[in-house]
Amino acid sequence: MTDLHRPLRSLRQGNWFKLICGASYQHLPAVRTLALAYALAGADCIDVAADPAVIHAAQSALESAMSLQKSAQQRGFLIEGLPWLMVSLNDGEDPHFRKAEFDPACCPPDCTRPCETVCPAQAIVFSRGTDRGLDGESAGVIDDQCYGCGRCVPICPFDRISTRSYVFSPAAVAPLVLSGVDAVEIHTQVGRLADFKRLWQAIEPFLPTLKLIAISCPDGEGFVDYLWALHEVMAPLPCALVWQTDGRPMSGDIGNGATLAAVKLGQKALAAKLPGYIQLAGGTNYYTVSKLKSLGLLSLDKTPNAVARNGASSQARQEEPFRIAGIAYGSYARTLLAPILEQLEQSSQQFPLSTSAEHDFVPFHSSRSEQSFDRQQFQIQLEDSDLLWQAVQTAHTLVSQIKQPMTAFAPSG
């Protein structure tokens, strides 16, 4: 197996690691840093928003990761070739594809601002200081940093916060797939078969260019039957298929207990014996691997077909998995690196962005994302900074849990 297919090998071995940057997270500096750090730490897949500017930021990070691969390996990190780049799409209303919004001018002056405290992405700011590059007009929700968790909505004592959502139209899919991504993830929910079919018809012509299709679905009445119906729509597939069981969406940073919903839904999908691979998400955190090990759901046998029952002769053949093939980490993985991301922003007040109009598809119309990513300009000297290896070291503490569950070690930073 070549490094080109190392992510597929990880699926078959049961140690697949995916970083979820966020389906509506458009903060380009953070996306680049997260993608670079987790790629060097050995991630198999980087999942980003389907926004050309975000895609380019992640591609830039992967280019840097390739140039730094030997340095990372010498330090004991786990990178073996590049991870696959994935974009997330949705076939209907979905909490992952939304932004919070409110008018800060309408907030009572004596409000304790619990929304600012509860926001895990530091996307709500009332200070008009220059330390975060804000002025009076940009106080409130920092659009590109909001990833739609929704925790601010119920906590507002005056009910002033709302959300706006975005649903991908089939016509928007083609230019995204042609942006050089390796994988597509479709977020769906039980009962949306007709909507899924419309989106799938737009994706289907581009399947030969993709290495993986992922289906992300939360639990619901008829969950198993719905996934089987989706499989009938997609079959046969020329690439790998991953079922992402979205246990408790965007909750991994809340606490250990959040992982229980992810594990429970993963068990439900495993029992259905769906063709393809089962990967956990939604509540995954530092506790997830140990919980899976205690239940015997994580393979400790790193042979090429540890997850598949009968082995595989090609990517096109989908086997019946009997263990969890991998884990995707979103809010928890981002929270781990939050202190370093903050240091990087403080050390570089201006993140150069090109105003090229090469790409005009911007789902949330973010002012920052309306500008395409310039790979040569966007150099904040991260590659030469000790902060890079601190970030990789931190990312490694999470990646190594599933990559080296019996012999995890601490590389030299």
Coordinates of C-alpha atoms in Angstrom, one line a residue:
M1 CA 0.0 0.0 0.0
T2 CA 1.5 3.3 -1.0
D3 CA 1.4 6.5 1.0
L4 CA -1.2 7.8 -1.5
H5 CA -3.7 5.4 0.0
R6 CA -2.5 5.6 3.6
P7 CA -5.9 7.0 4.8
L8 CA -7.6 3.9 3.3
R9 CA -5.2 1.7 5.1
S10 CA -6.1 3.4 8.3
L11 CA -9.8 2.7 7.7
R12 CA -9.1 -1.0 7.2
Q13 CA -6.8 -1.2 10.2
G14 CA -9.4 0.6 12.4
N15 CA -7.2 3.6 13.3
W16 CA -8.6 6.3 11.0
F17 CA -8.4 9.9 12.4
K18 CA -10.3 12.8 11.0
L19 CA -10.1 16.4 11.9
I20 CA -13.3 18.4 11.6
C21 CA -12.5 22.0 11.1
G22 CA -16.2 22.8 10.8
A23 CA -18.7 22.8 8.0
S24 CA -19.4 26.5 8.6
Y25 CA -16.0 27.5 10.1
Q26 CA -14.4 30.0 7.8
H27 CA -11.6 31.5 9.9
L28 CA -8.8 31.1 7.4
P29 CA -5.8 31.5 9.7
A30 CA -7.2 28.9 12.2
V31 CA -8.1 26.5 9.4
R32 CA -4.6 26.6 8.1
T33 CA -3.0 26.1 11.5
L34 CA -5.3 23.3 12.5
A35 CA -4.9 21.5 9.2
L36 CA -1.1 21.8 9.3
A37 CA -0.7 20.7 12.9
Y38 CA -3.0 17.7 12.6
A39 CA -1.6 16.7 9.3
L40 CA 1.9 16.6 10.8
A41 CA 0.6 14.7 13.8
G42 CA -0.7 11.9 11.5
A43 CA -4.4 12.7 10.7
D44 CA -5.9 10.8 7.8
C45 CA -8.5 13.3 6.7
I46 CA -9.1 17.1 7.1
D47 CA -12.7 18.0 6.8
V48 CA -13.4 21.7 6.0
A49 CA -16.2 24.0 4.9
A50 CA -17.2 23.9 1.3
D51 CA -15.9 27.4 0.7
P52 CA -13.2 27.9 -2.0
A53 CA -11.2 30.2 0.3
V54 CA -11.3 27.7 3.1
I55 CA -10.3 24.9 0.7
H56 CA -7.4 26.9 -0.5
A57 CA -6.2 27.6 3.1
A58 CA -6.3 23.9 3.8
Q59 CA -4.5 23.0 0.6
S60 CA -1.8 25.5 1.5
A61 CA -1.4 23.8 4.9
L62 CA -1.1 20.4 3.3
E63 CA 1.6 21.7 0.9
S64 CA 3.5 23.0 4.0
A65 CA 3.0 19.7 5.7
M66 CA 4.6 17.8 2.8
S67 CA 7.6 20.0 3.0
L68 CA 7.9 19.5 6.7
Q69 CA 7.2 15.8 6.7
K70 CA 10.8 14.7 7.3
S71 CA 11.3 17.2 10.1
A72 CA 8.1 15.9 11.8
Q73 CA 9.1 12.3 11.4
Q74 CA 12.5 13.0 12.9
R75 CA 10.7 14.5 15.9
G76 CA 8.7 11.3 16.3
F77 CA 5.4 12.4 14.9
L78 CA 3.1 10.2 12.9
I79 CA 2.7 11.7 9.4
E80 CA 3.0 9.3 6.5
G81 CA 2.1 11.1 3.4
L82 CA -0.8 13.6 3.3
P83 CA -4.3 13.3 4.7
W84 CA -7.2 13.4 2.4
L85 CA -9.0 16.8 2.0
M86 CA -12.8 16.6 2.5
V87 CA -15.6 19.1 2.1
S88 CA -18.9 18.9 3.8
L89 CA -22.3 19.4 2.1
N90 CA -25.8 19.3 3.4
D91 CA -29.1 18.2 1.8
G92 CA -31.3 20.3 4.2
E93 CA -31.4 22.3 7.4
D94 CA -28.5 21.2 9.6
P95 CA -27.0 22.7 12.8
H96 CA -23.5 22.3 11.3
F97 CA -24.4 24.7 8.5
R98 CA -25.5 27.8 10.3
K99 CA -24.2 31.0 12.0
A100 CA -25.4 32.9 15.0
E101 CA -26.3 36.5 14.6
F102 CA -27.6 39.4 16.7
D103 CA -27.4 43.2 16.8
P104 CA -25.1 44.1 19.7
A105 CA -26.5 47.6 19.7
C106 CA -29.8 46.1 20.9
C107 CA -28.2 44.4 23.9
P108 CA -29.1 46.0 27.3
P109 CA -26.0 47.7 28.8
D110 CA -26.4 45.8 32.0
C111 CA -26.5 42.4 30.4
T112 CA -23.9 40.0 31.8
R113 CA -23.3 38.7 28.3
P114 CA -23.4 35.0 28.9
C115 CA -23.2 34.4 25.2
E116 CA -19.7 35.7 25.1
T117 CA -18.6 33.3 27.9
V118 CA -20.3 30.2 26.5
C119 CA -19.0 30.5 23.0
P120 CA -16.4 27.8 22.4
A121 CA -15.0 29.5 19.3
Q122 CA -14.6 33.0 20.9
A123 CA -16.8 34.2 18.1
I124 CA -18.8 36.6 20.2
V125 CA -16.9 39.7 21.3
F126 CA -18.2 43.0 22.7
S127 CA -14.8 44.7 23.3
R128 CA -14.0 47.4 20.8
G129 CA -10.3 47.2 21.5
T130 CA -7.7 46.6 18.8
D131 CA -6.3 43.4 20.4
R132 CA -8.7 41.4 18.3
G133 CA -8.7 43.7 15.4
L134 CA -12.3 44.8 16.1
D135 CA -14.0 48.2 15.7
G136 CA -17.5 49.3 16.7
E137 CA -19.1 47.8 13.6
S138 CA -17.6 44.4 14.1
A139 CA -18.6 43.8 17.7
G140 CA -21.0 41.0 18.2
V141 CA -20.6 37.7 16.2
I142 CA -17.4 37.3 14.3
D143 CA -18.9 35.6 11.4
D144 CA -16.0 33.5 10.1
Q145 CA -15.2 32.1 13.6
C146 CA -18.8 31.0 14.3
Y147 CA -19.3 27.3 13.5
G148 CA -23.0 27.1 14.5
C149 CA -22.9 25.2 17.8
G150 CA -25.9 27.2 19.0
R151 CA -25.0 27.3 22.6
C152 CA -25.5 31.1 22.7
V153 CA -29.1 31.0 21.5
P154 CA -30.9 29.5 24.6
I155 CA -28.6 31.3 27.1
C156 CA -29.4 34.8 26.0
P157 CA -31.6 36.3 28.8
F158 CA -33.3 38.6 26.3
D159 CA -33.8 36.1 23.4
R160 CA -31.9 38.4 21.0
I161 CA -29.8 35.7 19.3
S162 CA -31.0 33.9 16.2
T163 CA -29.3 31.7 13.6
R164 CA -29.2 31.7 9.8
S165 CA -28.7 28.5 7.8
Y166 CA -27.4 27.5 4.4
V167 CA -28.4 24.5 2.3
F168 CA -26.2 23.6 -0.7
S169 CA -27.9 23.6 -4.0
P170 CA -26.9 20.8 -6.5
A171 CA -25.6 23.5 -8.9
A172 CA -23.1 24.6 -6.3
V173 CA -21.5 21.1 -6.0
A174 CA -19.6 20.8 -9.2
P175 CA -17.2 23.7 -8.7
L176 CA -16.5 22.5 -5.2
V177 CA -15.6 19.0 -6.2
L178 CA -13.4 20.4 -8.9
S179 CA -11.4 22.4 -6.4
G180 CA -9.1 19.5 -5.8
V181 CA -10.7 17.7 -2.8
D182 CA -10.3 14.0 -2.2
A183 CA -13.6 13.3 -0.4
V184 CA -17.1 14.6 0.1
E185 CA -19.3 14.3 3.2
I186 CA -23.0 14.6 3.0
H187 CA -24.9 15.7 6.1
T188 CA -28.4 14.3 6.1
Q189 CA -31.2 13.4 8.5
V190 CA -33.8 10.6 8.7
G191 CA -36.7 11.4 6.4
R192 CA -34.8 13.4 3.8
L193 CA -34.4 10.8 1.1
A194 CA -35.7 12.9 -1.7
D195 CA -33.4 15.8 -0.8
F196 CA -30.5 13.4 -0.6
K197 CA -31.2 12.1 -4.0
R198 CA -31.2 15.6 -5.5
L199 CA -27.8 16.3 -4.0
W200 CA -26.5 12.9 -5.0
Q201 CA -27.4 13.4 -8.6
A202 CA -25.1 16.4 -8.7
I203 CA -22.2 14.5 -7.0
E204 CA -22.5 11.3 -9.0
P205 CA -20.8 12.4 -12.2
F206 CA -17.7 13.3 -10.2
L207 CA -17.3 10.0 -8.3
P208 CA -14.4 8.9 -10.4
T209 CA -12.3 11.8 -9.0
L210 CA -13.1 11.0 -5.3
K211 CA -11.4 8.6 -3.0
L212 CA -14.2 8.6 -0.3
I213 CA -17.8 9.4 0.3
A214 CA -19.0 9.9 3.9
I215 CA -22.5 10.1 5.1
S216 CA -23.1 11.9 8.4
C217 CA -26.4 11.3 10.1
P218 CA -27.7 11.8 13.7
D219 CA -30.0 9.3 15.4
G220 CA -33.7 9.3 14.8
E221 CA -36.7 7.0 14.4
G222 CA -35.9 4.7 11.4
F223 CA -32.2 5.5 11.5
V224 CA -31.0 2.1 10.3
D225 CA -33.7 1.8 7.6
Y226 CA -32.8 5.3 6.3
L227 CA -29.1 4.5 6.0
W228 CA -29.9 1.3 4.1
A229 CA -32.1 3.4 1.8
L230 CA -29.2 5.8 1.2
H231 CA -26.9 2.9 0.4
E232 CA -29.4 1.7 -2.3
V233 CA -29.2 5.2 -3.9
M234 CA -25.4 5.3 -3.9
A235 CA -24.6 1.7 -4.8
P236 CA -22.4 0.7 -6.5
L237 CA -19.6 3.0 -5.4
P238 CA -16.2 3.2 -7.0
C239 CA -14.6 4.5 -3.7
A240 CA -14.6 3.9 0.0
L241 CA -17.8 4.6 2.0
V242 CA -17.8 5.9 5.6
W243 CA -20.9 6.2 7.8
Q244 CA -20.3 9.0 10.3
T245 CA -22.6 8.5 13.3
D246 CA -23.2 12.0 14.6
G247 CA -24.0 11.1 18.3
R248 CA -24.3 14.5 19.9
P249 CA -23.3 17.2 17.4
M250 CA -20.6 19.7 18.2
S251 CA -20.3 18.7 21.9
G252 CA -16.9 17.0 22.3
D253 CA -15.5 19.9 24.3
I254 CA -18.3 19.9 26.9
G255 CA -17.0 16.9 28.9
N256 CA -16.3 13.2 28.9
G257 CA -19.9 12.2 29.0
A258 CA -20.6 13.7 25.6
T259 CA -18.8 10.8 24.0
L260 CA -21.4 8.3 25.2
A261 CA -24.0 9.3 22.6
A262 CA -21.4 8.9 19.8
V263 CA -20.4 5.4 21.0
K264 CA -24.0 4.4 21.4
L265 CA -24.9 5.4 17.9
G266 CA -21.8 3.8 16.5
Q267 CA -22.9 0.5 18.1
K268 CA -26.3 0.9 16.5
A269 CA -24.7 1.3 13.1
L270 CA -22.4 -1.6 13.6
A271 CA -25.3 -3.8 14.4
A272 CA -26.9 -2.9 11.1
K273 CA -24.0 -4.5 9.2
L274 CA -24.0 -1.7 6.7
P275 CA -21.5 -2.0 3.8
G276 CA -18.6 0.4 4.4
Y277 CA -16.9 1.7 7.5
I278 CA -18.3 3.1 10.7
Q279 CA -16.7 6.3 12.1
L280 CA -17.7 8.1 15.3
A281 CA -18.4 11.9 15.6
G282 CA -20.6 14.2 17.6
G283 CA -19.2 14.2 21.2
T284 CA -15.8 12.7 20.6
N285 CA -13.1 13.7 22.9
Y286 CA -10.1 12.4 25.0
Y287 CA -12.3 9.8 26.5
T288 CA -13.6 8.2 23.3
V289 CA -10.7 5.8 22.6
S290 CA -10.6 4.4 26.1
K291 CA -14.4 3.9 26.1
L292 CA -14.2 2.1 22.7
K293 CA -11.4 -0.1 24.0
S294 CA -13.3 -1.0 27.2
L295 CA -16.2 -2.2 25.0
G296 CA -14.1 -4.1 22.6
L297 CA -15.1 -1.9 19.7
L298 CA -11.6 -0.7 18.7
S299 CA -9.3 -2.9 16.8
L300 CA -5.9 -3.4 18.4
D301 CA -4.7 -5.6 15.6
K302 CA -3.2 -3.3 13.0
T303 CA -3.3 -5.7 10.1
P304 CA -4.5 -4.4 6.8
N305 CA -8.0 -5.9 7.2
A306 CA -8.5 -5.7 11.0
V307 CA -11.8 -3.9 10.5
A308 CA -13.1 -5.8 7.4
R309 CA -14.3 -9.3 7.7
N310 CA -13.0 -10.8 4.5
G311 CA -10.4 -8.4 3.2
A312 CA -10.7 -6.3 0.1
S313 CA -9.3 -6.5 -3.4
S314 CA -10.1 -2.9 -4.3
Q315 CA -11.5 0.3 -2.9
A316 CA -14.7 -0.5 -4.8
R317 CA -15.5 -3.5 -2.6
Q318 CA -17.2 -2.6 0.6
E319 CA -17.0 -5.1 3.4
E320 CA -19.0 -5.6 6.6
P321 CA -17.1 -3.9 9.5
F322 CA -17.3 -5.5 12.9
R323 CA -15.4 -2.7 14.8
I324 CA -15.3 1.0 14.7
A325 CA -13.0 2.1 11.8
G326 CA -12.1 5.5 13.1
I327 CA -13.0 8.6 15.0
A328 CA -13.6 12.2 13.8
Y329 CA -12.8 15.0 16.3
G330 CA -14.2 18.5 15.9
S331 CA -14.9 21.0 18.7
Y332 CA -12.6 19.0 21.1
A333 CA -9.7 19.0 18.6
R334 CA -10.0 22.7 17.9
T335 CA -10.3 23.5 21.6
L336 CA -7.0 21.7 22.3
L337 CA -5.2 24.1 20.0
A338 CA -7.1 27.2 21.0
P339 CA -4.3 28.7 23.2
I340 CA -1.8 28.4 20.4
L341 CA -4.2 29.8 17.8
E342 CA -4.7 32.8 20.0
Q343 CA -1.0 33.3 20.4
L344 CA -0.6 33.2 16.6
E345 CA -3.3 35.8 16.1
Q346 CA -1.7 38.1 18.7
S347 CA 1.7 37.8 17.0
S348 CA 0.3 38.5 13.6
Q349 CA -2.4 41.2 13.6
Q350 CA -2.8 41.2 9.8
F351 CA -3.4 38.0 7.9
P352 CA -2.8 38.9 4.2
L353 CA -5.7 37.9 1.9
S354 CA -5.9 38.3 -1.8
T355 CA -8.9 40.1 -3.2
S356 CA -8.9 37.9 -6.3
A357 CA -12.3 37.1 -7.7
E358 CA -11.3 33.7 -8.9
H359 CA -13.9 32.1 -6.7
D360 CA -17.3 33.6 -6.1
F361 CA -19.2 30.8 -4.2
V362 CA -19.3 31.9 -0.6
P363 CA -22.0 30.0 1.4
F364 CA -22.3 32.4 4.3
H365 CA -21.2 35.6 2.6
S366 CA -18.5 36.1 5.2
S367 CA -16.5 39.3 4.5
R368 CA -13.3 37.4 5.1
S369 CA -14.3 34.5 2.9
E370 CA -15.3 36.7 0.1
Q371 CA -11.6 37.0 -0.5
S372 CA -9.7 34.0 -1.9
F373 CA -6.7 32.6 -0.1
D374 CA -3.2 33.6 -1.4
R375 CA -0.8 30.8 -0.5
Q376 CA 2.3 32.9 -1.0
Q377 CA 1.1 35.9 0.9
F378 CA -0.4 33.9 3.8
Q379 CA 2.8 33.1 5.6
I380 CA 2.8 34.1 9.3
Q381 CA 6.2 32.4 9.8
L382 CA 4.4 29.4 11.4
E383 CA 6.7 26.9 9.7
D384 CA 9.7 28.6 11.4
S385 CA 8.1 29.1 14.7
D386 CA 8.3 27.0 17.9
L387 CA 4.6 27.4 18.0
L388 CA 4.2 25.0 15.1
W389 CA 5.8 22.1 17.0
Q390 CA 3.9 23.0 20.1
A391 CA 0.8 22.7 18.0
V392 CA 1.8 19.4 16.5
Q393 CA 2.8 18.1 19.9
T394 CA -0.6 19.0 21.3
A395 CA -2.4 17.5 18.2
H396 CA -0.3 14.3 18.6
T397 CA -1.7 13.7 22.1
L398 CA -5.1 13.2 20.5
V399 CA -4.0 11.5 17.2
S400 CA -1.7 9.0 19.0
Q401 CA -4.6 7.6 21.0
I402 CA -6.1 5.8 18.1
K403 CA -2.9 5.4 16.1
Q404 CA -0.9 3.9 18.9
P405 CA -3.4 2.7 21.5
M406 CA -1.1 0.3 23.2
T407 CA 2.3 2.1 22.9
A408 CA 1.5 5.9 22.8
F409 CA 4.6 8.0 23.4
A410 CA 5.6 11.6 23.6
P411 CA 7.8 12.8 20.7
S412 CA 10.3 15.5 21.3
G413 CA 8.8 18.8 20.5

